[in-house]
Amino acid sequence: MNVIRGFATTFKHVMQEPVTYEYPEQERPFKERWKGRHHLRRYENGLEKCIGCSLCAAACPADAIWVEAAENTDDERYSPGERYAKTYEINMLRCIFCGYCEDACPTQAIELGSEHQLSFTDRRDAIFTKDMLIDPVPEGGEDTPQQVEPGSFDRAIPDMEDPK
Amino acid sequence: MGVSSKLGNLGVVTTTLEEAVNWGRTGAMWPLLFGLACCAIEMMSTQASHYDMSRFGMELNRASPRQADLIIVAGRVTRKMAPVIRQLYDQMPHPKWVVSMGDCASCGGVYNNYAIVQGVDEIIPVDVYVAGCPPRPEQLIHGIMTLHEKVRGERITDWAN
């Protein structure tokens, strides 16, 4: 009797569809909160959200982030704040995708996206520079550096949704 | 002119052999069973039915280095483990490849201390680094496909090395 039951189980599974996801062609949906590759965001007018405060680098438990800040001027304005990130590098091989940088950022400049295809044949390729991380300029926006009227930005940390 | 055309004809033959051998190497690359930490759980998942590495010819993880072509270093490598991993690598027959899976194997990750080797490439040459902590099975499969691409690009003149 037990033999029949065993065979019945086997035959039941013969009829079932395979559970395998054909990964490169067919992707299993990730969870919404899954954290992947980073993005540096921009305001709608094209200015960078990052103000070069290095809080993300301070919060990073793996020391994966390197920020070098420089001063904004009205002729060359990158961010609405006092400073901007001249160099912004993330070593993807050090990053553990914990999202602490996202939490630490006062302007929500850095966000972790959903791209997961991160494998490298050379470890130098794993260092993502600012050009690779920053979003493209949104429609209607202007690329940085922008030339603005003197005195239109006077705060060290911008508080506006979308500074003009 | 005559010599170069002859060389050109020879080139067609060698390229075909190269492609055939590289195709064979990518088609059956059996990994060594070498899980060290939490990345090993994802490696098991990659081997299991939902992701199924045998679709890429990686039928099963060999426990013996003599029958393995690929070593997936899954997890942080402690200083005590370093001689073991080197010995296993030396015991593998040529050709052999190394995938450094995850942050800890690639560069120490968060474990920046005296006990952990800061990157397995201090001990053995690494072909592909996979980022993630731990990488999802998709990310590991992407790393393996990166390795396959690299192997397909290998030249016949490098095989002797």
GROMACS .gro file of C-alpha atoms in nm:
model
  325
    1MET     CA    1   0.000   0.000   0.000
    2ASN     CA    2   0.278   0.236   0.094
    3VAL     CA    3   0.451   0.159  -0.235
    4ILE     CA    4   0.143   0.269  -0.428
    5ARG     CA    5   0.122   0.586  -0.225
    6GLY     CA    6   0.483   0.659  -0.296
    7PHE     CA    7   0.441   0.605  -0.668
    8ALA     CA    8   0.127   0.819  -0.666
    9THR     CA    9   0.331   1.106  -0.521
   10THR     CA   10   0.595   1.058  -0.787
   11PHE     CA   11   0.342   1.059  -1.070
   12LYS     CA   12   0.168   1.363  -0.926
   13HIS     CA   13   0.494   1.553  -0.957
   14VAL     CA   14   0.558   1.425  -1.308
   15MET     CA   15   0.250   1.612  -1.424
   16GLN     CA   16   0.344   1.940  -1.254
   17GLU     CA   17   0.492   2.236  -1.432
   18PRO     CA   18   0.860   2.302  -1.352
   19VAL     CA   19   0.913   2.576  -1.095
   20THR     CA   20   1.235   2.706  -1.250
   21TYR     CA   21   1.261   3.070  -1.348
   22GLU     CA   22   1.453   3.098  -1.675
   23TYR     CA   23   1.650   3.382  -1.521
   24PRO     CA   24   1.817   3.584  -1.794
   25GLU     CA   25   1.502   3.570  -2.008
   26GLN     CA   26   1.241   3.565  -1.735
   27GLU     CA   27   1.287   3.757  -1.413
   28ARG     CA   28   1.128   3.677  -1.085
   29PRO     CA   29   0.975   3.998  -0.948
   30PHE     CA   30   1.178   4.146  -0.666
   31LYS     CA   31   1.026   4.283  -0.351
   32GLU     CA   32   0.950   4.652  -0.371
   33ARG     CA   33   1.181   4.735  -0.081
   34TRP     CA   34   1.471   4.536  -0.218
   35LYS     CA   35   1.775   4.761  -0.246
   36GLY     CA   36   2.002   4.760  -0.545
   37ARG     CA   37   2.228   5.005  -0.719
   38HIS     CA   38   2.238   5.367  -0.601
   39HIS     CA   39   2.111   5.674  -0.782
   40LEU     CA   40   2.190   6.038  -0.718
   41ARG     CA   41   1.873   6.235  -0.771
   42ARG     CA   42   1.812   6.575  -0.925
   43TYR     CA   43   1.548   6.839  -0.873
   44GLU     CA   44   1.306   6.902  -1.157
   45ASN     CA   45   1.502   7.205  -1.268
   46GLY     CA   46   1.815   6.995  -1.309
   47LEU     CA   47   2.005   7.096  -0.994
   48GLU     CA   48   2.162   6.811  -0.801
   49LYS     CA   49   2.007   6.720  -0.470
   50CYS     CA   50   2.342   6.623  -0.319
   51ILE     CA   51   2.496   6.905  -0.117
   52GLY     CA   52   2.822   6.728  -0.043
   53CYS     CA   53   2.774   6.697   0.334
   54SER     CA   54   2.932   6.348   0.352
   55LEU     CA   55   2.674   6.223   0.601
   56CYS     CA   56   2.624   5.917   0.381
   57ALA     CA   57   2.995   5.843   0.399
   58ALA     CA   58   2.984   5.884   0.778
   59ALA     CA   59   2.683   5.655   0.809
   60CYS     CA   60   2.821   5.386   0.579
   61PRO     CA   61   2.919   5.081   0.786
   62ALA     CA   62   3.143   4.945   0.512
   63ASP     CA   63   3.322   5.271   0.419
   64ALA     CA   64   3.207   5.233   0.061
   65ILE     CA   65   3.134   5.599  -0.012
   66TRP     CA   66   3.384   5.872  -0.088
   67VAL     CA   67   3.263   6.232  -0.113
   68GLU     CA   68   3.467   6.540  -0.187
   69ALA     CA   69   3.274   6.865  -0.161
   70ALA     CA   70   3.336   7.197  -0.331
   71GLU     CA   71   3.177   7.540  -0.299
   72ASN     CA   72   2.893   7.649  -0.525
   73THR     CA   73   2.909   7.990  -0.688
   74ASP     CA   74   2.632   8.176  -0.867
   75ASP     CA   75   2.815   8.134  -1.196
   76GLU     CA   76   2.863   7.763  -1.148
   77ARG     CA   77   2.583   7.622  -0.942
   78TYR     CA   78   2.543   7.247  -0.907
   79SER     CA   79   2.314   7.222  -0.606
   80PRO     CA   80   2.085   7.468  -0.425
   81GLY     CA   81   2.295   7.440  -0.109
   82GLU     CA   82   2.624   7.597  -0.013
   83ARG     CA   83   2.833   7.312  -0.143
   84TYR     CA   84   2.803   7.026  -0.389
   85ALA     CA   85   2.971   6.690  -0.435
   86LYS     CA   86   3.269   6.739  -0.663
   87THR     CA   87   3.362   6.374  -0.634
   88TYR     CA   88   3.110   6.111  -0.541
   89GLU     CA   89   3.224   5.753  -0.560
   90ILE     CA   90   3.068   5.432  -0.435
   91ASN     CA   91   3.258   5.107  -0.435
   92MET     CA   92   2.991   4.854  -0.525
   93LEU     CA   93   3.207   4.571  -0.396
   94ARG     CA   94   3.223   4.729  -0.050
   95CYS     CA   95   2.862   4.841  -0.034
   96ILE     CA   96   2.636   4.605   0.156
   97PHE     CA   97   2.315   4.773   0.032
   98CYS     CA   98   2.188   4.843   0.382
   99GLY     CA   99   2.034   5.178   0.292
  100TYR     CA  100   2.192   5.374   0.579
  101CYS     CA  101   2.312   5.636   0.328
  102GLU     CA  102   1.954   5.681   0.215
  103ASP     CA  103   1.843   5.732   0.574
  104ALA     CA  104   2.128   5.969   0.657
  105CYS     CA  105   2.083   6.196   0.355
  106PRO     CA  106   1.922   6.528   0.456
  107THR     CA  107   1.809   6.609   0.102
  108GLN     CA  108   1.713   6.258  -0.015
  109ALA     CA  109   1.975   6.287  -0.282
  110ILE     CA  110   2.085   5.926  -0.271
  111GLU     CA  111   1.840   5.647  -0.325
  112LEU     CA  112   1.889   5.279  -0.376
  113GLY     CA  113   1.730   5.156  -0.694
  114SER     CA  114   1.639   4.811  -0.813
  115GLU     CA  115   1.917   4.730  -1.061
  116HIS     CA  116   2.090   4.414  -0.953
  117GLN     CA  117   2.326   4.327  -1.236
  118LEU     CA  118   2.651   4.406  -1.061
  119SER     CA  119   2.937   4.177  -1.150
  120PHE     CA  120   3.280   4.284  -1.263
  121THR     CA  121   3.586   4.121  -1.411
  122ASP     CA  122   3.809   4.393  -1.267
  123ARG     CA  123   3.764   4.537  -0.922
  124ARG     CA  124   3.840   4.886  -1.051
  125ASP     CA  125   3.516   4.871  -1.254
  126ALA     CA  126   3.326   4.835  -0.928
  127ILE     CA  127   3.391   5.196  -0.829
  128PHE     CA  128   3.094   5.391  -0.961
  129THR     CA  129   3.169   5.758  -1.012
  130LYS     CA  130   2.929   6.050  -0.994
  131ASP     CA  131   2.870   6.046  -1.372
  132MET     CA  132   2.750   5.688  -1.350
  133LEU     CA  133   2.535   5.740  -1.044
  134ILE     CA  134   2.361   6.065  -1.123
  135ASP     CA  135   2.023   6.069  -1.294
  136PRO     CA  136   1.984   6.221  -1.638
  137VAL     CA  137   1.856   6.580  -1.646
  138PRO     CA  138   1.475   6.573  -1.635
  139GLU     CA  139   1.272   6.726  -1.914
  140GLY     CA  140   1.253   7.103  -1.885
  141GLY     CA  141   1.557   7.107  -1.658
  142GLU     CA  142   1.899   7.242  -1.725
  143ASP     CA  143   2.226   7.053  -1.690
  144THR     CA  144   2.468   7.152  -1.413
  145PRO     CA  145   2.661   7.375  -1.367
  146GLN     CA  146   2.390   7.636  -1.400
  147GLN     CA  147   2.432   8.009  -1.403
  148VAL     CA  148   2.186   8.169  -1.161
  149GLU     CA  149   2.105   8.519  -1.045
  150PRO     CA  150   2.320   8.629  -0.750
  151GLY     CA  151   2.143   8.591  -0.417
  152SER     CA  152   1.876   8.347  -0.532
  153PHE     CA  153   2.018   8.064  -0.319
  154ASP     CA  154   2.130   8.160   0.031
  155ARG     CA  155   2.079   7.850   0.243
  156ALA     CA  156   2.341   7.592   0.333
  157ILE     CA  157   2.081   7.316   0.333
  158PRO     CA  158   1.792   7.378   0.094
  159ASP     CA  159   1.443   7.324   0.234
  160MET     CA  160   1.245   7.371  -0.083
  161GLU     CA  161   1.061   7.094  -0.264
  162ASP     CA  162   1.187   7.216  -0.598
  163PRO     CA  163   1.400   7.527  -0.574
  164LYS     CA  164   1.338   7.767  -0.857
  165MET     CA  165   5.074   3.860  -4.998
  166GLY     CA  166   5.081   3.485  -5.035
  167VAL     CA  167   5.208   3.435  -4.683
  168SER     CA  168   4.946   3.661  -4.529
  169SER     CA  169   4.663   3.487  -4.713
  170LYS     CA  170   4.794   3.151  -4.589
  171LEU     CA  171   4.810   3.289  -4.237
  172GLY     CA  172   4.459   3.416  -4.281
  173ASN     CA  173   4.340   3.068  -4.377
  174LEU     CA  174   4.514   2.924  -4.074
  175GLY     CA  175   4.349   3.189  -3.865
  176VAL     CA  176   4.007   3.063  -3.959
  177VAL     CA  177   4.098   2.715  -3.838
  178THR     CA  178   4.241   2.829  -3.504
  179THR     CA  179   3.949   3.060  -3.437
  180THR     CA  180   3.706   2.777  -3.489
  181LEU     CA  181   3.900   2.550  -3.254
  182GLU     CA  182   3.914   2.831  -3.000
  183GLU     CA  183   3.541   2.884  -3.023
  184ALA     CA  184   3.467   2.513  -3.001
  185VAL     CA  185   3.683   2.463  -2.693
  186ASN     CA  186   3.555   2.776  -2.525
  187TRP     CA  187   3.201   2.668  -2.597
  188GLY     CA  188   3.277   2.334  -2.435
  189ARG     CA  189   3.432   2.502  -2.134
  190THR     CA  190   3.137   2.731  -2.077
  191GLY     CA  191   2.890   2.448  -2.133
  192ALA     CA  192   3.010   2.226  -1.848
  193MET     CA  193   3.180   2.428  -1.576
  194TRP     CA  194   3.136   2.236  -1.255
  195PRO     CA  195   3.183   2.441  -0.941
  196LEU     CA  196   3.366   2.336  -0.628
  197LEU     CA  197   3.149   2.311  -0.321
  198PHE     CA  198   3.295   2.596  -0.120
  199GLY     CA  199   3.049   2.787   0.090
  200LEU     CA  200   3.194   2.988   0.376
  201ALA     CA  201   2.915   3.205   0.511
  202CYS     CA  202   2.573   3.348   0.436
  203CYS     CA  203   2.654   3.374   0.064
  204ALA     CA  204   2.654   2.994   0.062
  205ILE     CA  205   2.281   2.999   0.136
  206GLU     CA  206   2.224   3.200  -0.180
  207MET     CA  207   2.459   2.967  -0.367
  208MET     CA  208   2.246   2.673  -0.254
  209SER     CA  209   1.939   2.859  -0.372
  210THR     CA  210   2.104   2.918  -0.708
  211GLN     CA  211   2.167   2.546  -0.729
  212ALA     CA  212   1.812   2.456  -0.626
  213SER     CA  213   1.507   2.423  -0.845
  214HIS     CA  214   1.391   2.787  -0.867
  215TYR     CA  215   1.710   2.911  -1.030
  216ASP     CA  216   1.879   2.584  -1.125
  217MET     CA  217   2.241   2.642  -1.224
  218SER     CA  218   2.236   2.315  -1.420
  219ARG     CA  219   2.068   2.512  -1.697
  220PHE     CA  220   2.419   2.649  -1.754
  221GLY     CA  221   2.585   2.308  -1.738
  222MET     CA  222   2.673   2.337  -1.369
  223GLU     CA  223   2.512   2.009  -1.280
  224LEU     CA  224   2.620   1.992  -0.920
  225ASN     CA  225   2.879   2.130  -0.682
  226ARG     CA  226   3.169   1.891  -0.662
  227ALA     CA  227   3.308   1.831  -0.317
  228SER     CA  228   3.639   1.727  -0.469
  229PRO     CA  229   3.868   1.988  -0.624
  230ARG     CA  230   4.002   1.734  -0.873
  231GLN     CA  231   3.670   1.733  -1.057
  232ALA     CA  232   3.594   2.103  -1.037
  233ASP     CA  233   3.655   2.378  -1.293
  234LEU     CA  234   3.525   2.673  -1.100
  235ILE     CA  235   3.557   2.782  -0.742
  236ILE     CA  236   3.283   3.011  -0.611
  237VAL     CA  237   3.425   3.171  -0.298
  238ALA     CA  238   3.099   3.234  -0.115
  239GLY     CA  239   3.157   3.425   0.204
  240ARG     CA  240   3.427   3.588   0.412
  241VAL     CA  241   3.765   3.418   0.410
  242THR     CA  242   3.928   3.405   0.749
  243ARG     CA  243   4.304   3.397   0.791
  244LYS     CA  244   4.273   3.038   0.908
  245MET     CA  245   4.081   2.945   0.593
  246ALA     CA  246   4.330   3.113   0.360
  247PRO     CA  247   4.581   2.823   0.335
  248VAL     CA  248   4.294   2.579   0.284
  249ILE     CA  249   4.148   2.775  -0.004
  250ARG     CA  250   4.492   2.808  -0.161
  251GLN     CA  251   4.548   2.434  -0.135
  252LEU     CA  252   4.210   2.357  -0.287
  253TYR     CA  253   4.281   2.597  -0.570
  254ASP     CA  254   4.618   2.435  -0.635
  255GLN     CA  255   4.457   2.092  -0.642
  256MET     CA  256   4.210   2.192  -0.914
  257PRO     CA  257   4.315   2.090  -1.265
  258HIS     CA  258   4.365   2.352  -1.535
  259PRO     CA  259   4.171   2.533  -1.673
  260LYS     CA  260   4.020   2.679  -1.356
  261TRP     CA  261   3.829   2.992  -1.275
  262VAL     CA  262   3.739   3.181  -0.961
  263VAL     CA  263   3.422   3.373  -0.885
  264SER     CA  264   3.442   3.592  -0.578
  265MET     CA  265   3.085   3.601  -0.456
  266GLY     CA  266   2.973   3.886  -0.237
  267ASP     CA  267   3.141   4.179  -0.069
  268CYS     CA  268   3.334   3.989   0.197
  269ALA     CA  269   3.512   3.761  -0.047
  270SER     CA  270   3.578   4.049  -0.285
  271CYS     CA  271   3.725   4.304  -0.047
  272GLY     CA  272   3.648   4.219   0.313
  273GLY     CA  273   3.316   4.404   0.313
  274VAL     CA  274   3.219   4.525   0.657
  275TYR     CA  275   3.471   4.295   0.823
  276ASN     CA  276   3.764   4.530   0.823
  277ASN     CA  277   3.961   4.350   1.093
  278TYR     CA  278   4.259   4.127   1.156
  279ALA     CA  279   4.072   3.800   1.126
  280ILE     CA  280   3.940   3.837   0.774
  281VAL     CA  281   4.139   3.834   0.450
  282GLN     CA  282   4.066   4.166   0.280
  283GLY     CA  283   3.969   4.021  -0.053
  284VAL     CA  284   4.027   3.666  -0.170
  285ASP     CA  285   4.240   3.799  -0.456
  286GLU     CA  286   4.520   3.827  -0.201
  287ILE     CA  287   4.540   3.447  -0.219
  288ILE     CA  288   4.407   3.332  -0.556
  289PRO     CA  289   4.348   3.512  -0.887
  290VAL     CA  290   3.983   3.614  -0.922
  291ASP     CA  291   3.807   3.625  -1.259
  292VAL     CA  292   3.470   3.772  -1.167
  293TYR     CA  293   3.360   3.975  -0.866
  294VAL     CA  294   2.991   3.967  -0.778
  295ALA     CA  295   2.863   4.258  -0.570
  296GLY     CA  296   2.590   4.220  -0.311
  297CYS     CA  297   2.558   4.128   0.052
  298PRO     CA  298   2.473   3.853  -0.010
  299PRO     CA  299   2.406   3.859  -0.384
  300ARG     CA  300   2.071   3.724  -0.490
  301PRO     CA  301   2.075   3.410  -0.703
  302GLU     CA  302   2.004   3.633  -1.003
  303GLN     CA  303   2.315   3.832  -0.926
  304LEU     CA  304   2.525   3.516  -0.895
  305ILE     CA  305   2.388   3.389  -1.225
  306HIS     CA  306   2.472   3.726  -1.380
  307GLY     CA  307   2.823   3.685  -1.246
  308ILE     CA  308   2.846   3.340  -1.397
  309MET     CA  309   2.730   3.474  -1.731
  310THR     CA  310   2.997   3.744  -1.706
  311LEU     CA  311   3.247   3.464  -1.648
  312HIS     CA  312   3.112   3.273  -1.949
  313GLU     CA  313   3.161   3.582  -2.162
  314LYS     CA  314   3.516   3.612  -2.036
  315VAL     CA  315   3.587   3.246  -2.110
  316ARG     CA  316   3.441   3.279  -2.460
  317GLY     CA  317   3.686   3.561  -2.521
  318GLU     CA  318   3.991   3.358  -2.417
  319ARG     CA  319   4.263   3.318  -2.678
  320ILE     CA  320   4.433   2.996  -2.780
  321THR     CA  321   4.770   3.154  -2.703
  322ASP     CA  322   4.670   3.196  -2.339
  323TRP     CA  323   4.571   2.835  -2.286
  324ALA     CA  324   4.926   2.727  -2.210
  325ASN     CA  325   4.943   2.957  -1.909
   0.00000   0.00000   0.00000
